mmCIF file of C-alpha atoms in Angstrom:
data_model
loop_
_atom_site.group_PDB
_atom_site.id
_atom_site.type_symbol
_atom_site.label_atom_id
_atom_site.label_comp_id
_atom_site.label_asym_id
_atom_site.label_seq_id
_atom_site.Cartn_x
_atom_site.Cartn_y
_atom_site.Cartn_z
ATOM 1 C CA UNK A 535 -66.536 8.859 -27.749
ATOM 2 C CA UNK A 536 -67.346 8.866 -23.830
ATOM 3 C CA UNK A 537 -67.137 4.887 -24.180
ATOM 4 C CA UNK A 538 -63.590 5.232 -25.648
ATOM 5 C CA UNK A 539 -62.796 7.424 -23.140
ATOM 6 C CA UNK A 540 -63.742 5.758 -19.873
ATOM 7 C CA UNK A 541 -62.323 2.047 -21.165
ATOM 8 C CA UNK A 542 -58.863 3.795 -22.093
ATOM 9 C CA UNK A 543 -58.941 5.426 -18.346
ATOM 10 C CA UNK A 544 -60.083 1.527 -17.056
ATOM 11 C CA UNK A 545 -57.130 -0.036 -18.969
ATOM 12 C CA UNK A 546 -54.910 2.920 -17.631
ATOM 13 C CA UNK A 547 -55.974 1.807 -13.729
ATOM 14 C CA UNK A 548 -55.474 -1.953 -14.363
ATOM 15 C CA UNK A 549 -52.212 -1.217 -15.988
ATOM 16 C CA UNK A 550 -51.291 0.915 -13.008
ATOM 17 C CA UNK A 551 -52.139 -1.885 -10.697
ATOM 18 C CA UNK A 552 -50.241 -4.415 -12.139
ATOM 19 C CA UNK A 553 -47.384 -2.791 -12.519
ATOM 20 C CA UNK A 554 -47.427 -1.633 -8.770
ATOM 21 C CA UNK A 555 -47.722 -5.014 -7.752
ATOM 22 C CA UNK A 556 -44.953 -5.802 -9.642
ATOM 23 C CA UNK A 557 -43.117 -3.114 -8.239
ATOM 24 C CA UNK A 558 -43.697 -4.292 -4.346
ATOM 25 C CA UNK A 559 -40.894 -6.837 -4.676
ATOM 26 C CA UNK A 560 -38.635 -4.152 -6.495
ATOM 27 C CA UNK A 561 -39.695 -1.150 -3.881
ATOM 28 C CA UNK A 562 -38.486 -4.188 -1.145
ATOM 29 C CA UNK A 563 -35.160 -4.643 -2.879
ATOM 30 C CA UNK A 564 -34.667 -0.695 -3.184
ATOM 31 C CA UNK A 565 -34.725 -0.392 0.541
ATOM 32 C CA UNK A 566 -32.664 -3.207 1.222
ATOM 33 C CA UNK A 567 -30.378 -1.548 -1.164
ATOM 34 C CA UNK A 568 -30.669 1.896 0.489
ATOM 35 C CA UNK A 569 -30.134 0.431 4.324
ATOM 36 C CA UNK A 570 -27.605 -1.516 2.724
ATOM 37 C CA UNK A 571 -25.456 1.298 1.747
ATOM 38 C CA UNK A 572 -25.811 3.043 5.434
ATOM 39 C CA UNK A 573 -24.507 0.250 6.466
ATOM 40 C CA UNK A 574 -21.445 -0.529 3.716
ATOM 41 C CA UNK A 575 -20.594 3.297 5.014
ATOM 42 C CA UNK A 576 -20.866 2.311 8.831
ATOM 43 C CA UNK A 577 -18.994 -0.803 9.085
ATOM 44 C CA UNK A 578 -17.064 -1.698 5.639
ATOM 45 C CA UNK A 579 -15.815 1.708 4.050
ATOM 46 C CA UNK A 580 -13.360 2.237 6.091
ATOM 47 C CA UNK A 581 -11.123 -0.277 5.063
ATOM 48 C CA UNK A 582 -12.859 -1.060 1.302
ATOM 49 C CA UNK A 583 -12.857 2.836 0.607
ATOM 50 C CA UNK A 584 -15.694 5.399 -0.253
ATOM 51 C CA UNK A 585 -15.899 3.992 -4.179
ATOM 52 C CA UNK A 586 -15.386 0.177 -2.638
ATOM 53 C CA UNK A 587 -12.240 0.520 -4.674
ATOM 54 C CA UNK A 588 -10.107 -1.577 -1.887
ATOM 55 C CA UNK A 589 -6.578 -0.423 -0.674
ATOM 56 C CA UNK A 590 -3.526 -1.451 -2.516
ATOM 57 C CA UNK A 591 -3.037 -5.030 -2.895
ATOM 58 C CA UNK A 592 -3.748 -5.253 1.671
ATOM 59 C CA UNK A 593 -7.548 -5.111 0.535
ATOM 60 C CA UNK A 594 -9.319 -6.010 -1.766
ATOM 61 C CA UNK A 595 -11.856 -3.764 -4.152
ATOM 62 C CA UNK A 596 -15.971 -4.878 -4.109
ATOM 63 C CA UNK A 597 -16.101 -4.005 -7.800
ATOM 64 C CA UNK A 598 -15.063 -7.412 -9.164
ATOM 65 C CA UNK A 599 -19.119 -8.508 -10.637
ATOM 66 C CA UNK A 600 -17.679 -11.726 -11.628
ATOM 67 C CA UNK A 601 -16.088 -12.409 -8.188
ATOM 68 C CA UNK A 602 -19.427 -11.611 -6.286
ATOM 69 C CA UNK A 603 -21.711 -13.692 -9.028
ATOM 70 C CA UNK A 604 -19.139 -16.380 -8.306
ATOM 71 C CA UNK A 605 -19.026 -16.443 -4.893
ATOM 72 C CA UNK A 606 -22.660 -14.922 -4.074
ATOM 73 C CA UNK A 607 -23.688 -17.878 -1.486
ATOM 74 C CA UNK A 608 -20.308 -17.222 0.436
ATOM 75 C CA UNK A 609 -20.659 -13.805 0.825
ATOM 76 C CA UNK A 610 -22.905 -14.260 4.243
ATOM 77 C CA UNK A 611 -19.868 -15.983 5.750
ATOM 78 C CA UNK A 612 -17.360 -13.911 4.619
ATOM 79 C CA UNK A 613 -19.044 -10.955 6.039
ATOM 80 C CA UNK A 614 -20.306 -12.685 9.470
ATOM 81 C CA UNK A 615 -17.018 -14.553 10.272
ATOM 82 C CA UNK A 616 -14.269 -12.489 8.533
ATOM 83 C CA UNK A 617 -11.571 -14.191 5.983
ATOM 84 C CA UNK A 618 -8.307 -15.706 6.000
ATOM 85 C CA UNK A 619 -7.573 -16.917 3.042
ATOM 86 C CA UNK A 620 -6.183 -16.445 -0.372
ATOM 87 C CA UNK A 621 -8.626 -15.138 -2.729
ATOM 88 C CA UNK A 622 -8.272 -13.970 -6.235
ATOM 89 C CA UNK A 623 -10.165 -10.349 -6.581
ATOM 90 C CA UNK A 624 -9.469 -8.490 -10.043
ATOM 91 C CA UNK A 625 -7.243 -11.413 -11.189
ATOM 92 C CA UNK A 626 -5.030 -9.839 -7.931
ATOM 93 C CA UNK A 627 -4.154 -12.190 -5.343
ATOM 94 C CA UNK A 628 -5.330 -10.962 -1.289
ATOM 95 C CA UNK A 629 -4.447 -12.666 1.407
ATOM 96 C CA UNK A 630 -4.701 -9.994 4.645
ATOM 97 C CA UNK A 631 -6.962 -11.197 7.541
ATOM 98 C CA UNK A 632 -10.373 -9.667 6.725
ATOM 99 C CA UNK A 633 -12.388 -9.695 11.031
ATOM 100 C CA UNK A 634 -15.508 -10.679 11.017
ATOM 101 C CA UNK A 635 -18.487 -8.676 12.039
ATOM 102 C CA UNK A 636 -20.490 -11.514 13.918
ATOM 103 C CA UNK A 637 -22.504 -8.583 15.714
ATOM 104 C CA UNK A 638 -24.306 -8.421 12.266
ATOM 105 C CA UNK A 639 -28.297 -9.317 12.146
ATOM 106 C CA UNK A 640 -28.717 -11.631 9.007
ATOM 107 C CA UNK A 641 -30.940 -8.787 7.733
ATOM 108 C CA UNK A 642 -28.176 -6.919 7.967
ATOM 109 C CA UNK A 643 -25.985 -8.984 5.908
ATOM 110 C CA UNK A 644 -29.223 -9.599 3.273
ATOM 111 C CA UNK A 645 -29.219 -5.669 2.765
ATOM 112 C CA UNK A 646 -25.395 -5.842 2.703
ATOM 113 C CA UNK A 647 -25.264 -8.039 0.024
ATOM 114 C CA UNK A 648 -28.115 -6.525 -2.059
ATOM 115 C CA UNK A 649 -26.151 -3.302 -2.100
ATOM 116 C CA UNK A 650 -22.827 -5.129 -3.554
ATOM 117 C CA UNK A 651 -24.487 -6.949 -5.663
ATOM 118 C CA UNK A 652 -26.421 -3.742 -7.329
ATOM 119 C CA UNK A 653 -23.713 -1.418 -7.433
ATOM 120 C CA UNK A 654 -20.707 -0.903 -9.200
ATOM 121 C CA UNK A 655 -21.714 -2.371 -12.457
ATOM 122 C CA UNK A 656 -23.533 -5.510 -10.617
ATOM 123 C CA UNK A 657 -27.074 -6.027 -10.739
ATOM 124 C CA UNK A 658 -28.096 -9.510 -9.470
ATOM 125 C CA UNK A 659 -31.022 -7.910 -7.806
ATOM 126 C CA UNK A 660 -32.887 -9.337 -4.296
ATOM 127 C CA UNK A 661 -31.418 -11.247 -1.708
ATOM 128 C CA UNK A 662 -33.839 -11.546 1.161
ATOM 129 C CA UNK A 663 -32.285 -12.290 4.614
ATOM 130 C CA UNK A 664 -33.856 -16.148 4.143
ATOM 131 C CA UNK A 665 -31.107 -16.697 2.005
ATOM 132 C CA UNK A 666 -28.507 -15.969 4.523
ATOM 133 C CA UNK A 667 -29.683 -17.653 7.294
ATOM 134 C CA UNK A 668 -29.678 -20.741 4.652
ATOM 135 C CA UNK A 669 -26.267 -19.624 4.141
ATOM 136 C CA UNK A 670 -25.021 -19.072 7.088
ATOM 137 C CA UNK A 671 -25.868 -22.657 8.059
ATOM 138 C CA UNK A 672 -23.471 -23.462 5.193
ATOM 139 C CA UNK A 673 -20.438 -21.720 6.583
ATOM 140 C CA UNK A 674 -17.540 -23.652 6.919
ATOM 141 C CA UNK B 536 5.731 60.990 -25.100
ATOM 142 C CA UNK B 537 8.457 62.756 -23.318
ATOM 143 C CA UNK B 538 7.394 61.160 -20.196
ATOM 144 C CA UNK B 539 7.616 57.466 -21.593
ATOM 145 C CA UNK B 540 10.670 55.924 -19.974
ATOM 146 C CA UNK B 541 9.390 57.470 -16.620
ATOM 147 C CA UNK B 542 5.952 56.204 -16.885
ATOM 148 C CA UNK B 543 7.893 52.862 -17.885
ATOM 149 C CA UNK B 544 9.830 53.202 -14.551
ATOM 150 C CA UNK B 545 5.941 54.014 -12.466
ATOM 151 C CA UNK B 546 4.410 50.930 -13.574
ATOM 152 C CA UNK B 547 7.469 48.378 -13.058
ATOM 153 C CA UNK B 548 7.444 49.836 -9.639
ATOM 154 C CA UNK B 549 3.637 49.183 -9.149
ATOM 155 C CA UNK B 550 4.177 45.950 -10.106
ATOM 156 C CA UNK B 551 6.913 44.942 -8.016
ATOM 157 C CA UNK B 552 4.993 46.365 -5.359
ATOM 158 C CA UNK B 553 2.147 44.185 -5.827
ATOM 159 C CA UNK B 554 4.096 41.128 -5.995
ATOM 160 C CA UNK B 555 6.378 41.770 -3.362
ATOM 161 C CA UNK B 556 2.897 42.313 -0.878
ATOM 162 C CA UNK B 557 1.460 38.499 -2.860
ATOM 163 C CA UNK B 558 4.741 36.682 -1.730
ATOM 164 C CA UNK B 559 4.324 37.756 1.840
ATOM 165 C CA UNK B 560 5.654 34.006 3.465
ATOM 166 C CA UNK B 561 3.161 31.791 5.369
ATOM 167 C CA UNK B 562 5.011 29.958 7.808
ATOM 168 C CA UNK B 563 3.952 26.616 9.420
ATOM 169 C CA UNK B 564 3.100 27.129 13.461
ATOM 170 C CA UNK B 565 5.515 24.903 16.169
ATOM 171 C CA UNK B 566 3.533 22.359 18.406
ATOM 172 C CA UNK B 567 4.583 20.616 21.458
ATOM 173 C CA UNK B 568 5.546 21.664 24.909
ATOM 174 C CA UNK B 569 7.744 24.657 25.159
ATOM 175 C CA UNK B 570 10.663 25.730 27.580
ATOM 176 C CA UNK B 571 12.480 28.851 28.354
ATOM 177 C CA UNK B 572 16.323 29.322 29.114
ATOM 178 C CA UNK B 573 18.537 32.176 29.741
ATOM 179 C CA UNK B 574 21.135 32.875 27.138
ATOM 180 C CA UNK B 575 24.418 34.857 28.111
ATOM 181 C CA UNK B 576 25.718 36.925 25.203
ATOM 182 C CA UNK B 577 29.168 37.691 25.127
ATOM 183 C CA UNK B 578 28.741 41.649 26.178
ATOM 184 C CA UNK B 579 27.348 40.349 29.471
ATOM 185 C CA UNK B 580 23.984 41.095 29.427
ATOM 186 C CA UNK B 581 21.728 37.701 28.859
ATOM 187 C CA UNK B 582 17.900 37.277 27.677
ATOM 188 C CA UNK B 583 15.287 34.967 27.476
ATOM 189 C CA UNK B 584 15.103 32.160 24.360
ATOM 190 C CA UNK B 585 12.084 29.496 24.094
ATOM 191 C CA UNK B 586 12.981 26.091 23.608
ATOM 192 C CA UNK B 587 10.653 24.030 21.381
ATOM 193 C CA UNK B 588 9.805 20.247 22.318
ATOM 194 C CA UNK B 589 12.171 17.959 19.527
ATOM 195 C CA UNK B 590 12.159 14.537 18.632
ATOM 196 C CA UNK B 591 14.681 13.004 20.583
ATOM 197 C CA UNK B 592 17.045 10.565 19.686
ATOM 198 C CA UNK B 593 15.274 7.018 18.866
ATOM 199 C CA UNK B 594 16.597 3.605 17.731
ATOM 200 C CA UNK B 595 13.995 1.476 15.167
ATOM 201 C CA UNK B 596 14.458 -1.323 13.044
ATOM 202 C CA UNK B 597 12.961 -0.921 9.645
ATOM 203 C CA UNK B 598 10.811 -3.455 7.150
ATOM 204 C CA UNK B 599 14.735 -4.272 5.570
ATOM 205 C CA UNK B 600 15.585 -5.003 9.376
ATOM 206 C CA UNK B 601 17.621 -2.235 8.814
ATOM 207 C CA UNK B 602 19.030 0.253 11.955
ATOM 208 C CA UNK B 603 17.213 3.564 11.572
ATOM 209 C CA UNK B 604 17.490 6.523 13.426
ATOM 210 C CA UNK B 605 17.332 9.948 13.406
ATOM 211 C CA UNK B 606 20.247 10.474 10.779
ATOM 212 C CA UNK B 607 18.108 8.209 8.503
ATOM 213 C CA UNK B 608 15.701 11.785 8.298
ATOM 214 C CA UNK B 609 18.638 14.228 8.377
ATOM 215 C CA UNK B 610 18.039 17.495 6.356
ATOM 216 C CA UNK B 611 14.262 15.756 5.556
ATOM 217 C CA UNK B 612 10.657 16.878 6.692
ATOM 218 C CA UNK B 613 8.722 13.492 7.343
ATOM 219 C CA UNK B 614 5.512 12.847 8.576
ATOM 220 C CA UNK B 615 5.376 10.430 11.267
ATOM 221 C CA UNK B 616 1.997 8.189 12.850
ATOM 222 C CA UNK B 617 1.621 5.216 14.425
ATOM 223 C CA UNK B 618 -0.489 1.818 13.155
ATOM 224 C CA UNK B 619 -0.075 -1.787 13.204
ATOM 225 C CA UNK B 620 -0.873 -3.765 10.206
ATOM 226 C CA UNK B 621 -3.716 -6.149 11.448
ATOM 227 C CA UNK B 622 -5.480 -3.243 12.303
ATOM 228 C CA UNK B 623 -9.009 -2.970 11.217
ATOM 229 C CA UNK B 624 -10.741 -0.134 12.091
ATOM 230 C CA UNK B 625 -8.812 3.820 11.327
ATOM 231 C CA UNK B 626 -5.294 2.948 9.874
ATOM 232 C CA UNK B 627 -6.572 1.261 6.559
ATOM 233 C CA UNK B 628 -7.953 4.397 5.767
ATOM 234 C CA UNK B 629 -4.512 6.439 7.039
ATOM 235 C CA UNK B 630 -2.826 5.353 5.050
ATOM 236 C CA UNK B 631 -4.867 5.216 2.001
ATOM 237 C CA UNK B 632 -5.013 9.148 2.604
ATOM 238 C CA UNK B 633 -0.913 9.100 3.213
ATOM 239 C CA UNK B 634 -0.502 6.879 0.213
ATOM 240 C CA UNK B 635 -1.558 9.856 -1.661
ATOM 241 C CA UNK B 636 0.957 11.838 -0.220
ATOM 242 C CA UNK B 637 3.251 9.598 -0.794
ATOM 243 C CA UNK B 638 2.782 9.476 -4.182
ATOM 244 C CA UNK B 639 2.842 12.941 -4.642
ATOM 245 C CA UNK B 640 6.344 13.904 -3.167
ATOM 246 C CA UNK B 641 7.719 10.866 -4.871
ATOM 247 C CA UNK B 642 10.275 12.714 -6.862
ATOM 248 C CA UNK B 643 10.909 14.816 -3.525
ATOM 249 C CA UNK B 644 14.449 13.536 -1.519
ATOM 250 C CA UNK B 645 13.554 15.693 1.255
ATOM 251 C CA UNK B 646 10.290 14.199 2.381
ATOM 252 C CA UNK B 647 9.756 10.993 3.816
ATOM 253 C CA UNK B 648 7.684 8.915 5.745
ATOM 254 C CA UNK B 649 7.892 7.182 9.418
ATOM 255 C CA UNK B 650 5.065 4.779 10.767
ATOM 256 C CA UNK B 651 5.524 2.997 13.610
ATOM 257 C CA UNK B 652 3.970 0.155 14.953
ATOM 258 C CA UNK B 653 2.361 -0.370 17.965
ATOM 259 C CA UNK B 654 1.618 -4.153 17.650
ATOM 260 C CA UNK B 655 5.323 -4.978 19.182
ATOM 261 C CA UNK B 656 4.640 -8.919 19.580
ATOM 262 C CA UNK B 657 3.180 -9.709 15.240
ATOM 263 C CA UNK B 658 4.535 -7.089 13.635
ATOM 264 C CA UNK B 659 7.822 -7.593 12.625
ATOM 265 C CA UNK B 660 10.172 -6.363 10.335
ATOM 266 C CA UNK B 661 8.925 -9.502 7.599
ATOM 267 C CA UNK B 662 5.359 -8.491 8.423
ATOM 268 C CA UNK B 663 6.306 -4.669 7.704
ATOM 269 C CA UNK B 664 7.946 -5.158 4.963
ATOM 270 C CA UNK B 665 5.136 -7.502 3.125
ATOM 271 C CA UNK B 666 2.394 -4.886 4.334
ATOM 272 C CA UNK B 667 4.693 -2.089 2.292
ATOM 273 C CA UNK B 668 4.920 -3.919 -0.595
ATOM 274 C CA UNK B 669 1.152 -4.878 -0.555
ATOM 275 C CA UNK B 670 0.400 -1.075 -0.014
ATOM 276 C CA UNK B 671 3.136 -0.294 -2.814
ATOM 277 C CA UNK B 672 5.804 1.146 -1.551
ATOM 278 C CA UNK B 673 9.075 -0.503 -2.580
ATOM 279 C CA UNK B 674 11.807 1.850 -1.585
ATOM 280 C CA UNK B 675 13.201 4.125 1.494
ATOM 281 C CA UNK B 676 11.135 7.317 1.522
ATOM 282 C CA UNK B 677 8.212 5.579 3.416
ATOM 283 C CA UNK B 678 10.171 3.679 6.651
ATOM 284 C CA UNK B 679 7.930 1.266 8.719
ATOM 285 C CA UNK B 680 9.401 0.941 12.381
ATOM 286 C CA UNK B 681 9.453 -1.480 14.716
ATOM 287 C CA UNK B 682 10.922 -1.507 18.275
ATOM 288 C CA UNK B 683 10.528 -2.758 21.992
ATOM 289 C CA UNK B 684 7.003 -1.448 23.075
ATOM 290 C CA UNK B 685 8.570 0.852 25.450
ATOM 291 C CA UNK B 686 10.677 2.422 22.942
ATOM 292 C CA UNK B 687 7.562 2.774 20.503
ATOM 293 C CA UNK B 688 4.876 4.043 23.303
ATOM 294 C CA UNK B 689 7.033 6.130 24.977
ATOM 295 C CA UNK B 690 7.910 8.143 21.870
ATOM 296 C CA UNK B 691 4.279 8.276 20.880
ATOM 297 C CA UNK B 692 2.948 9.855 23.604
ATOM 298 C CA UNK B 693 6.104 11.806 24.826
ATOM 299 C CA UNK B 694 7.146 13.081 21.908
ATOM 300 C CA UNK B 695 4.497 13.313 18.966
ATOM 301 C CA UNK B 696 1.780 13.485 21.658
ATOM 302 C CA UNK B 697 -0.396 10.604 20.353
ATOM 303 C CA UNK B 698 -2.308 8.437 22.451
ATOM 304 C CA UNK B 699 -1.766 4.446 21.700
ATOM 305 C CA UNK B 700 -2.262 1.906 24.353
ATOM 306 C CA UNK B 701 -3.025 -1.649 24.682
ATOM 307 C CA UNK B 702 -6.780 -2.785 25.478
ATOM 308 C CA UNK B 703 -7.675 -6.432 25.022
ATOM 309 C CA UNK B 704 -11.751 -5.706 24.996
ATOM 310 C CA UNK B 705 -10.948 -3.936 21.634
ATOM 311 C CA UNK B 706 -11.254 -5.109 18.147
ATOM 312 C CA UNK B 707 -7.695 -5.987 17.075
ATOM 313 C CA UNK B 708 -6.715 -5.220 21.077
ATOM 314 C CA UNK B 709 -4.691 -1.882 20.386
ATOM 315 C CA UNK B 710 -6.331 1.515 20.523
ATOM 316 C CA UNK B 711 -4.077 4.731 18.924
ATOM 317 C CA UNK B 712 -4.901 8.235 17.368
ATOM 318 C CA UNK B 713 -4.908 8.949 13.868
ATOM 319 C CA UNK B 714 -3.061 11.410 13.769
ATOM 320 C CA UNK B 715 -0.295 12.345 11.157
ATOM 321 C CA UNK B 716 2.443 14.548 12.740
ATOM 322 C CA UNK B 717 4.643 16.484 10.016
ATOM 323 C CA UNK B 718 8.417 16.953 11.759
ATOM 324 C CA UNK B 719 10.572 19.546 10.139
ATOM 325 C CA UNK B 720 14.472 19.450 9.570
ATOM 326 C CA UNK B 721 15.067 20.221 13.237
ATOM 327 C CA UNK B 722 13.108 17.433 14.622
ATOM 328 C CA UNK B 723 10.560 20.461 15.662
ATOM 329 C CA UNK B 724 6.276 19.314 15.076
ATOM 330 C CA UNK B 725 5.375 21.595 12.955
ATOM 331 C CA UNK B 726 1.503 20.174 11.733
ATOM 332 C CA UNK B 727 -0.689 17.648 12.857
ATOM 333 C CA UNK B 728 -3.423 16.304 10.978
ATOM 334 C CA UNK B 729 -6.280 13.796 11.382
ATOM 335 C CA UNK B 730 -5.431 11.276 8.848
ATOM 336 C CA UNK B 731 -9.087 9.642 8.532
ATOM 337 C CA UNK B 732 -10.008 12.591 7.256
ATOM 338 C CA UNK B 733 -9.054 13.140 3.242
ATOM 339 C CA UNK B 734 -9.623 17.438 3.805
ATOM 340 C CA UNK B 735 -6.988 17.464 6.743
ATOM 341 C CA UNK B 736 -4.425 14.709 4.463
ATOM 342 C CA UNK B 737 -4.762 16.986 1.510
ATOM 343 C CA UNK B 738 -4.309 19.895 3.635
ATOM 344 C CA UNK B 739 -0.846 17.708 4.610
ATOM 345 C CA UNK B 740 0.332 17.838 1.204
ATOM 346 C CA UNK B 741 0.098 21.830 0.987
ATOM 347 C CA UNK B 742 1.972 22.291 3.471
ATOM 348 C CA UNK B 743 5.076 20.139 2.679
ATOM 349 C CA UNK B 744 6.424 22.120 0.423
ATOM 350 C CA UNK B 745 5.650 25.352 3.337
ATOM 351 C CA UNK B 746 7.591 24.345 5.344
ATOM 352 C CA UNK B 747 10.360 23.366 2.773
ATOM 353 C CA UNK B 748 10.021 26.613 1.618
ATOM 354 C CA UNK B 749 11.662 27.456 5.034
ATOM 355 C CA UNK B 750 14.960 25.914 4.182
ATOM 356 C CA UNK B 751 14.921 27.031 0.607
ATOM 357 C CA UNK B 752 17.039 30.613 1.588
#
């Protein structure tokens, strides 16, 4: 009986342990996510709203999944070096001059982007801040 | 049982009473600078009246291009503020907050709506008139104004008393107030209201139909 006991409480630690290692990556994307959305409320809500539900057809909502799938490898640009061009958001058309917030860290813009992408019915999960730097290479 | 009719009589009374002390009037308070002058009656004698600061007499062109002016908001309360539509730090979020508003007393003739626009040099009367329609308003109760910058930053800070200036080191090189200024039918300001902030906006749209109440005897 002891036996049984102290290889179930064994099994119980290894199980623990893998699944906290598994969870690092996942505790990582959690506080991207969190400085993410202290940011969103800092520098984007004012003009994409409290819900991210856009203004009107002058700005465009962050709710479209399918546009930020899409268009995930832009987003770094769009953020850093504002927008001026047509895009289609919703199936609605924007076209309004979005300014660009070039005094962004690309950290910034990595925990940015993981809180877009894993909100509002999204959930694309990590984007480290390697990934924008590559993208931000990329911008046109 | 005798008593019936009288005790009838009592409790109407009572109940008159009580809702003659509920509909006790809340009136809106006047802003702005005021003035005294001496008034002469006709028996001789004269006192003392207070003059309250008014809107004076202005000049715009609208997002149809079209002359407005203060007949344009005769016999209307409107709330006035001033933007400019490349503007991206407080007036997205105005006017989300007055779009509410604005939705609200859509079925009301005697409100309307007056932003003006301190970028003098981009935003003209096409520009106004395609940032209306992408904010969704298609008709004449919400006016956008344009005019010479004089015309436009004189008014602002003369008249509703909000700060805008020019400043080139700022994002989108204009910096202005948020404020929302609600005028009444005789040009007096009669609420102002932070519109970044959705409490003071909503508190706005209570007191519309206050200060309508005003005109309704």
């Amino acid at each position: 009986m002891r036996r049984y006991i102290l290889s179930a409480l064994v099994l119980l630690t290894i199980t623990t342990m893998i699944y906290s290692c598994q969870s690092a990556e996942q505790i990582k994307q959690d506080m991207y996510f969190a400085n993410g959305r202290d940011l969103y409320v800092k520098r984007c809500q004012n003009c994409h709203g409290q819900k991210a539900e856009g203004l009107a057809n002058l700005i465009p909502p962050l709710t479209d999944a399918r546009y930020l799938k899409k268009n995930k490898n832009k987003l770094a640009c769009i953020i850093k070096n504002g927008l001026n061009e047509k895009i289609i958001v919703n199936n609605r058309e924007f076209s309004e001059k979005m300014p660009a917030q070039s005094d962004l860290n690309d950290i910034d813009i990595a925990q940015i982007i993981v809180y877009l992408t894993n909100s509002n019915g999204s959930k694309q999960g990590m984007y480290n801040t390697e990934a924008v730097t590559a993208d931000l290479k990329k911008c046109k | 049982m005798r008593h019936l009719p009288l005790r009838i009589l009592l409790l109407f009374c009572a109940v008159l009473l009580v809702f003659n002390s509920c509909t006790k009037e809340r009136k809106l308070p006047i802003y702005g600078n005021r003035d005294t002058k001496i008034v002469k009656h006709a028996d001789g004698s004269s006192s003392i009246d207070t003059v309250y600061q008014t809107i004076p007499d202005f000049t715009f062109l609208n997002q149809d291009s079209v002359k407005i002016n203060n007949n344009t908001f005769k016999n209307k309360v409107y709330v006035a503020d001033f933007f400019f539509t490349s503007c991206p730090s407080i007036c997205p979020i105005m006017h989300r907050n007055l779009k509410k508003v604005y939705e609200d007393f859509k079925g009301n003739p005697e409100v309307m709506f007056l932003s003006h626009t301190i970028d003098y040099k981009y935003d003209t009367p096409h520009i106004l008139k395609k940032y209306a329609a992408k904010l969704g308003v298609d008709d004449k109760k919400w006016q956008f104004a344009y005019g010479k910058r004089n015309d436009i930053y004189t008014i602002a800070e003369k008249s509703y008393l909000v700060a805008v200036q020019e400043d080139s080191t700022e994002k989108g090189s204009y910096v202005h107030q948020g404020w929302l200024i609600l005028i009444d039918k005789d040009r007096k300001m009669r609420g102002i209201y932070d519109g970044t902030d959705s409490k003071a906006v909503e508190k706005l749209g209570k007191d519309i139909p206050t200060l309508l109440a005003e005109y309704k005897k």
